[in-house]
Tab-separated table of C-alpha atoms in Angstrom:
chain	number	residue	atom	x	y	z
X	1	ASP	CA	-9.378	-1.363	-8.433
X	2	ALA	CA	-8.980	-5.077	-7.899
X	3	ASP	CA	-10.533	-7.453	-10.418
X	4	VAL	CA	-11.992	-9.588	-7.615
X	5	THR	CA	-13.030	-7.955	-4.349
X	6	GLN	CA	-13.897	-9.778	-1.174
X	7	THR	CA	-15.565	-8.305	1.891
X	8	PRO	CA	-14.881	-8.384	4.734
X	9	ARG	CA	-11.121	-8.948	4.719
X	10	ASN	CA	-11.114	-10.092	8.325
X	11	ARG	CA	-13.933	-11.229	10.575
X	12	ILE	CA	-14.225	-12.696	14.045
X	13	THR	CA	-17.561	-14.281	14.869
X	14	LYS	CA	-19.057	-16.430	17.576
X	15	THR	CA	-20.061	-20.061	17.337
X	16	GLY	CA	-23.626	-20.437	16.091
X	17	LYS	CA	-23.783	-17.098	14.309
X	18	ARG	CA	-24.720	-16.769	10.649
X	19	ILE	CA	-22.171	-14.962	8.556
X	20	MET	CA	-21.964	-13.961	4.910
X	21	LEU	CA	-18.812	-13.413	2.876
X	22	GLU	CA	-19.230	-11.395	-0.279
X	23	CYS	CA	-17.384	-11.438	-3.566
X	24	SER	CA	-17.677	-9.252	-6.620
X	25	GLN	CA	-15.713	-9.268	-9.865
X	26	THR	CA	-15.206	-6.808	-12.698
X	27	LYS	CA	-13.796	-9.306	-15.209
X	28	GLY	CA	-17.178	-10.013	-16.808
X	29	HIS	CA	-16.603	-13.726	-16.255
X	30	ASP	CA	-19.382	-16.284	-15.923
X	31	ARG	CA	-17.602	-18.709	-13.599
X	32	MET	CA	-17.085	-18.021	-9.908
X	33	TYR	CA	-15.735	-20.180	-7.102
X	34	TRP	CA	-15.339	-20.232	-3.335
X	35	TYR	CA	-12.299	-21.973	-1.844
X	36	ARG	CA	-11.180	-22.558	1.689
X	37	GLN	CA	-7.537	-22.734	2.773
X	38	ASP	CA	-6.316	-24.070	6.097
X	39	PRO	CA	-2.764	-23.492	7.393
X	40	GLY	CA	-0.248	-25.505	5.408
X	41	LEU	CA	-2.889	-26.859	3.070
X	42	GLY	CA	-3.903	-26.097	-0.476
X	43	LEU	CA	-7.213	-24.664	-1.578
X	44	ARG	CA	-10.303	-26.825	-1.279
X	45	LEU	CA	-13.391	-26.068	-3.338
X	46	ILE	CA	-16.590	-25.280	-1.405
X	47	TYR	CA	-19.033	-24.224	-4.143
X	48	TYR	CA	-18.886	-23.059	-7.725
X	49	SER	CA	-21.214	-21.397	-10.197
X	50	PHE	CA	-21.003	-21.261	-13.980
X	51	ASP	CA	-23.737	-18.682	-14.408
X	52	VAL	CA	-26.461	-16.931	-12.453
X	53	LYS	CA	-28.793	-19.941	-12.443
X	54	ASP	CA	-26.121	-22.538	-11.824
X	55	ILE	CA	-24.874	-23.611	-8.369
X	56	ASN	CA	-22.737	-26.691	-7.723
X	57	LYS	CA	-21.315	-28.276	-4.596
X	58	GLY	CA	-17.584	-28.686	-4.333
X	59	GLU	CA	-15.453	-30.968	-2.209
X	60	ILE	CA	-16.435	-29.517	1.197
X	61	SER	CA	-19.883	-27.909	0.925
X	62	ASP	CA	-21.363	-29.127	4.229
X	63	GLY	CA	-22.121	-26.214	6.560
X	64	TYR	CA	-21.985	-23.666	3.729
X	65	SER	CA	-24.438	-22.194	1.234
X	66	VAL	CA	-24.008	-19.755	-1.641
X	67	SER	CA	-26.001	-17.262	-3.640
X	68	ARG	CA	-25.225	-15.981	-7.138
X	69	GLN	CA	-27.060	-12.695	-7.105
X	70	ALA	CA	-25.722	-11.501	-10.438
X	71	GLN	CA	-23.001	-12.392	-12.885
X	72	ALA	CA	-20.580	-10.253	-10.916
X	73	LYS	CA	-21.583	-11.302	-7.377
X	74	PHE	CA	-21.206	-14.591	-5.534
X	75	SER	CA	-21.684	-14.758	-1.773
X	76	LEU	CA	-20.843	-17.527	0.684
X	77	SER	CA	-22.819	-18.062	3.887
X	78	LEU	CA	-22.051	-20.042	6.991
X	79	GLU	CA	-25.469	-20.867	8.397
X	80	SER	CA	-24.252	-21.607	11.912
X	81	ALA	CA	-20.542	-20.992	12.262
X	82	ILE	CA	-18.382	-23.494	14.131
X	83	PRO	CA	-14.721	-23.204	15.215
X	84	ASN	CA	-13.425	-25.659	12.611
X	85	GLN	CA	-14.635	-23.254	9.923
X	86	THR	CA	-11.863	-20.904	10.982
X	87	ALA	CA	-9.842	-20.525	7.793
X	88	LEU	CA	-8.801	-18.247	4.959
X	89	TYR	CA	-11.505	-18.046	2.280
X	90	PHE	CA	-10.836	-17.150	-1.343
X	91	CYS	CA	-13.200	-16.242	-4.115
X	92	ALA	CA	-12.044	-16.764	-7.702
X	93	THR	CA	-13.325	-16.265	-11.212
X	94	THR	CA	-12.466	-17.675	-14.626
X	95	GLY	CA	-13.680	-16.876	-18.092
X	96	GLY	CA	-13.071	-20.335	-19.456
X	97	GLY	CA	-9.591	-19.313	-20.474
X	98	THR	CA	-6.339	-20.265	-18.860
X	99	GLU	CA	-6.074	-18.096	-15.773
X	100	ALA	CA	-8.116	-17.934	-12.560
X	101	PHE	CA	-8.258	-14.592	-10.798
X	102	PHE	CA	-8.420	-14.616	-7.014
X	103	GLY	CA	-9.668	-12.136	-4.477
X	104	GLN	CA	-7.425	-11.062	-1.615
X	105	GLY	CA	-9.034	-13.474	0.790
X	106	THR	CA	-11.186	-13.256	3.905
X	107	ARG	CA	-9.653	-14.385	7.169
X	108	LEU	CA	-12.476	-15.811	9.277
X	109	THR	CA	-12.114	-16.743	12.932
X	110	VAL	CA	-14.929	-18.528	14.745
X	111	VAL	CA	-14.620	-18.390	18.528
O	1	GLY	CA	-11.970	-37.072	-8.879
O	2	GLN	CA	-8.260	-36.614	-8.788
O	3	ASN	CA	-5.185	-36.977	-6.647
O	4	ILE	CA	-2.526	-34.254	-6.728
O	5	ASP	CA	0.725	-34.724	-4.835
O	6	GLN	CA	3.584	-32.328	-4.243
O	7	PRO	CA	6.231	-32.081	-1.511
O	8	THR	CA	5.181	-30.183	1.577
O	9	GLU	CA	8.366	-28.167	2.054
O	10	MET	CA	11.632	-27.434	0.292
O	11	THR	CA	14.639	-25.330	1.150
O	12	ALA	CA	17.105	-23.820	-1.314
O	13	THR	CA	19.889	-21.253	-1.389
O	14	GLU	CA	19.717	-17.798	-2.922
O	15	GLY	CA	21.059	-17.868	-6.481
O	16	ALA	CA	20.508	-21.607	-6.884
O	17	ILE	CA	17.998	-23.601	-8.949
O	18	VAL	CA	15.112	-25.536	-7.437
O	19	GLN	CA	12.645	-27.975	-8.989
O	20	ILE	CA	9.215	-28.522	-7.437
O	21	ASN	CA	7.482	-31.687	-8.590
O	22	CYS	CA	3.788	-32.416	-8.914
O	23	THR	CA	2.127	-35.717	-9.772
O	24	TYR	CA	-1.533	-36.149	-10.516
O	25	GLN	CA	-4.147	-38.750	-11.346
O	26	THR	CA	-7.162	-37.521	-13.217
O	27	SER	CA	-9.655	-38.283	-15.946
O	28	GLY	CA	-10.342	-35.732	-18.642
O	29	PHE	CA	-7.142	-33.742	-18.137
O	30	ASN	CA	-7.455	-30.243	-19.507
O	31	GLY	CA	-4.456	-28.330	-18.257
O	32	LEU	CA	-2.055	-27.940	-15.356
O	33	PHE	CA	-1.406	-24.670	-13.578
O	34	TRP	CA	1.212	-23.377	-11.173
O	35	TYR	CA	0.411	-20.577	-8.748
O	36	GLN	CA	2.610	-18.697	-6.299
O	37	GLN	CA	1.184	-17.713	-2.938
O	38	HIS	CA	2.875	-15.577	-0.316
O	39	ALA	CA	1.675	-16.088	3.231
O	40	GLY	CA	-1.800	-14.649	3.786
O	41	GLU	CA	-2.095	-13.410	0.224
O	42	ALA	CA	-4.020	-14.484	-2.860
O	43	PRO	CA	-2.490	-17.020	-5.248
O	44	THR	CA	-1.011	-15.460	-8.356
O	45	PHE	CA	-0.783	-17.226	-11.701
O	46	LEU	CA	2.656	-18.412	-12.819
O	47	SER	CA	2.232	-20.866	-15.655
O	48	TYR	CA	-0.070	-23.102	-17.651
O	49	ASN	CA	0.699	-26.345	-19.532
O	50	VAL	CA	-1.756	-28.335	-21.576
O	51	LEU	CA	0.650	-30.019	-24.026
O	52	ASP	CA	3.755	-32.018	-23.182
O	53	GLY	CA	6.968	-30.102	-22.899
O	54	LEU	CA	8.594	-27.133	-21.305
O	55	GLU	CA	7.160	-23.634	-21.033
O	56	GLU	CA	9.674	-20.957	-20.122
O	57	LYS	CA	8.845	-17.571	-18.678
O	58	GLY	CA	11.821	-15.633	-17.390
O	59	ARG	CA	13.323	-17.286	-14.319
O	60	PHE	CA	10.409	-19.729	-14.093
O	61	SER	CA	9.796	-22.765	-16.300
O	62	SER	CA	7.130	-25.444	-16.114
O	63	PHE	CA	7.216	-28.917	-17.618
O	64	LEU	CA	4.412	-31.373	-18.307
O	65	SER	CA	4.279	-35.069	-19.189
O	66	ARG	CA	0.663	-36.120	-19.629
O	67	SER	CA	1.484	-39.819	-20.052
O	68	LYS	CA	3.280	-39.833	-16.697
O	69	GLY	CA	0.851	-37.531	-14.900
O	70	TYR	CA	3.805	-35.374	-13.934
O	71	SER	CA	4.772	-31.731	-13.912
O	72	TYR	CA	7.524	-29.658	-12.395
O	73	LEU	CA	8.137	-26.001	-11.770
O	74	LEU	CA	11.740	-24.891	-12.156
O	75	LEU	CA	12.911	-21.704	-10.480
O	76	LYS	CA	16.313	-20.351	-11.510
O	77	GLU	CA	18.542	-17.713	-9.908
O	78	LEU	CA	16.554	-17.903	-6.708
O	79	GLN	CA	15.852	-14.698	-4.867
O	80	MET	CA	14.747	-14.217	-1.282
O	81	LYS	CA	11.381	-12.962	-2.521
O	82	ASP	CA	10.753	-16.379	-4.090
O	83	SER	CA	10.105	-17.721	-0.583
O	84	ALA	CA	6.432	-18.646	-0.872
O	85	SER	CA	4.093	-21.565	-1.376
O	86	TYR	CA	3.781	-22.995	-4.874
O	87	LEU	CA	0.463	-24.584	-5.744
O	88	CYS	CA	-0.039	-27.148	-8.484
O	89	ALA	CA	-3.595	-27.274	-9.873
O	90	VAL	CA	-5.250	-29.482	-12.464
O	91	ARG	CA	-8.256	-28.697	-14.622
O	92	GLU	CA	-10.621	-31.454	-15.757
O	93	ASP	CA	-12.892	-31.053	-18.754
O	94	ASN	CA	-15.462	-33.439	-17.290
O	95	ALA	CA	-15.794	-31.345	-14.130
O	96	GLY	CA	-16.829	-28.137	-15.769
O	97	ASN	CA	-13.215	-27.076	-16.207
O	98	MET	CA	-12.834	-26.181	-12.564
O	99	LEU	CA	-9.423	-26.246	-10.872
O	100	THR	CA	-8.432	-28.740	-8.189
O	101	PHE	CA	-5.373	-27.811	-6.136
O	102	GLY	CA	-2.631	-29.825	-4.539
O	103	GLY	CA	-1.579	-29.093	-0.973
O	104	GLY	CA	1.151	-26.692	-2.035
O	105	THR	CA	4.922	-26.714	-1.547
O	106	ARG	CA	6.349	-24.213	0.878
O	107	LEU	CA	9.702	-23.019	-0.452
O	108	MET	CA	12.186	-21.334	1.865
O	109	VAL	CA	15.082	-19.504	0.224
O	110	LYS	CA	18.088	-18.992	2.484
O	111	PRO	CA	20.987	-16.550	2.018
């Protein structure tokens, strides 16, 4: 099983719809992150959480919200999806050590 | 905040050596990471530097100069499967140790 699992892997949704992307990890790490990647660009941080009661905005949080339901679960919501939120979304986790572990990504298309 | 710059694209020949540069401006530097990402897939960890010097790991090496805000990733004996994007990321200790990524360098290896 993967250390970091994202669901769904692919999703097409309509403008104005609310959508939730889910992430779970089996690493036992405290820190979890949501990144967005657009074609030809690097990863940009949306939100991050250092424990269950901690939520922080990243570089591009507008239009997004998150929920840290448990140490192992961190979900990202688009309250009212718009076409420019079409992107590849990655969840990641770190344990304060050297390496970040990424999920396989969720490809979201907003039409 | 920080600024991370790396070339957008590079092309090299199978069997050759290629060097991918990364420059950064940051406060509270706490490590530089290189990740490899094949199209549509999750980034995978390649290397980590926190002290000046060269870290070698098989065909891949990474160098860091903290005083110059500079790192490079060196790939030797290039193989076709090395065609991917290479992401430079910096960790800041005054930002909760989260990673900030550069835009990535897309490397194309030709026969």
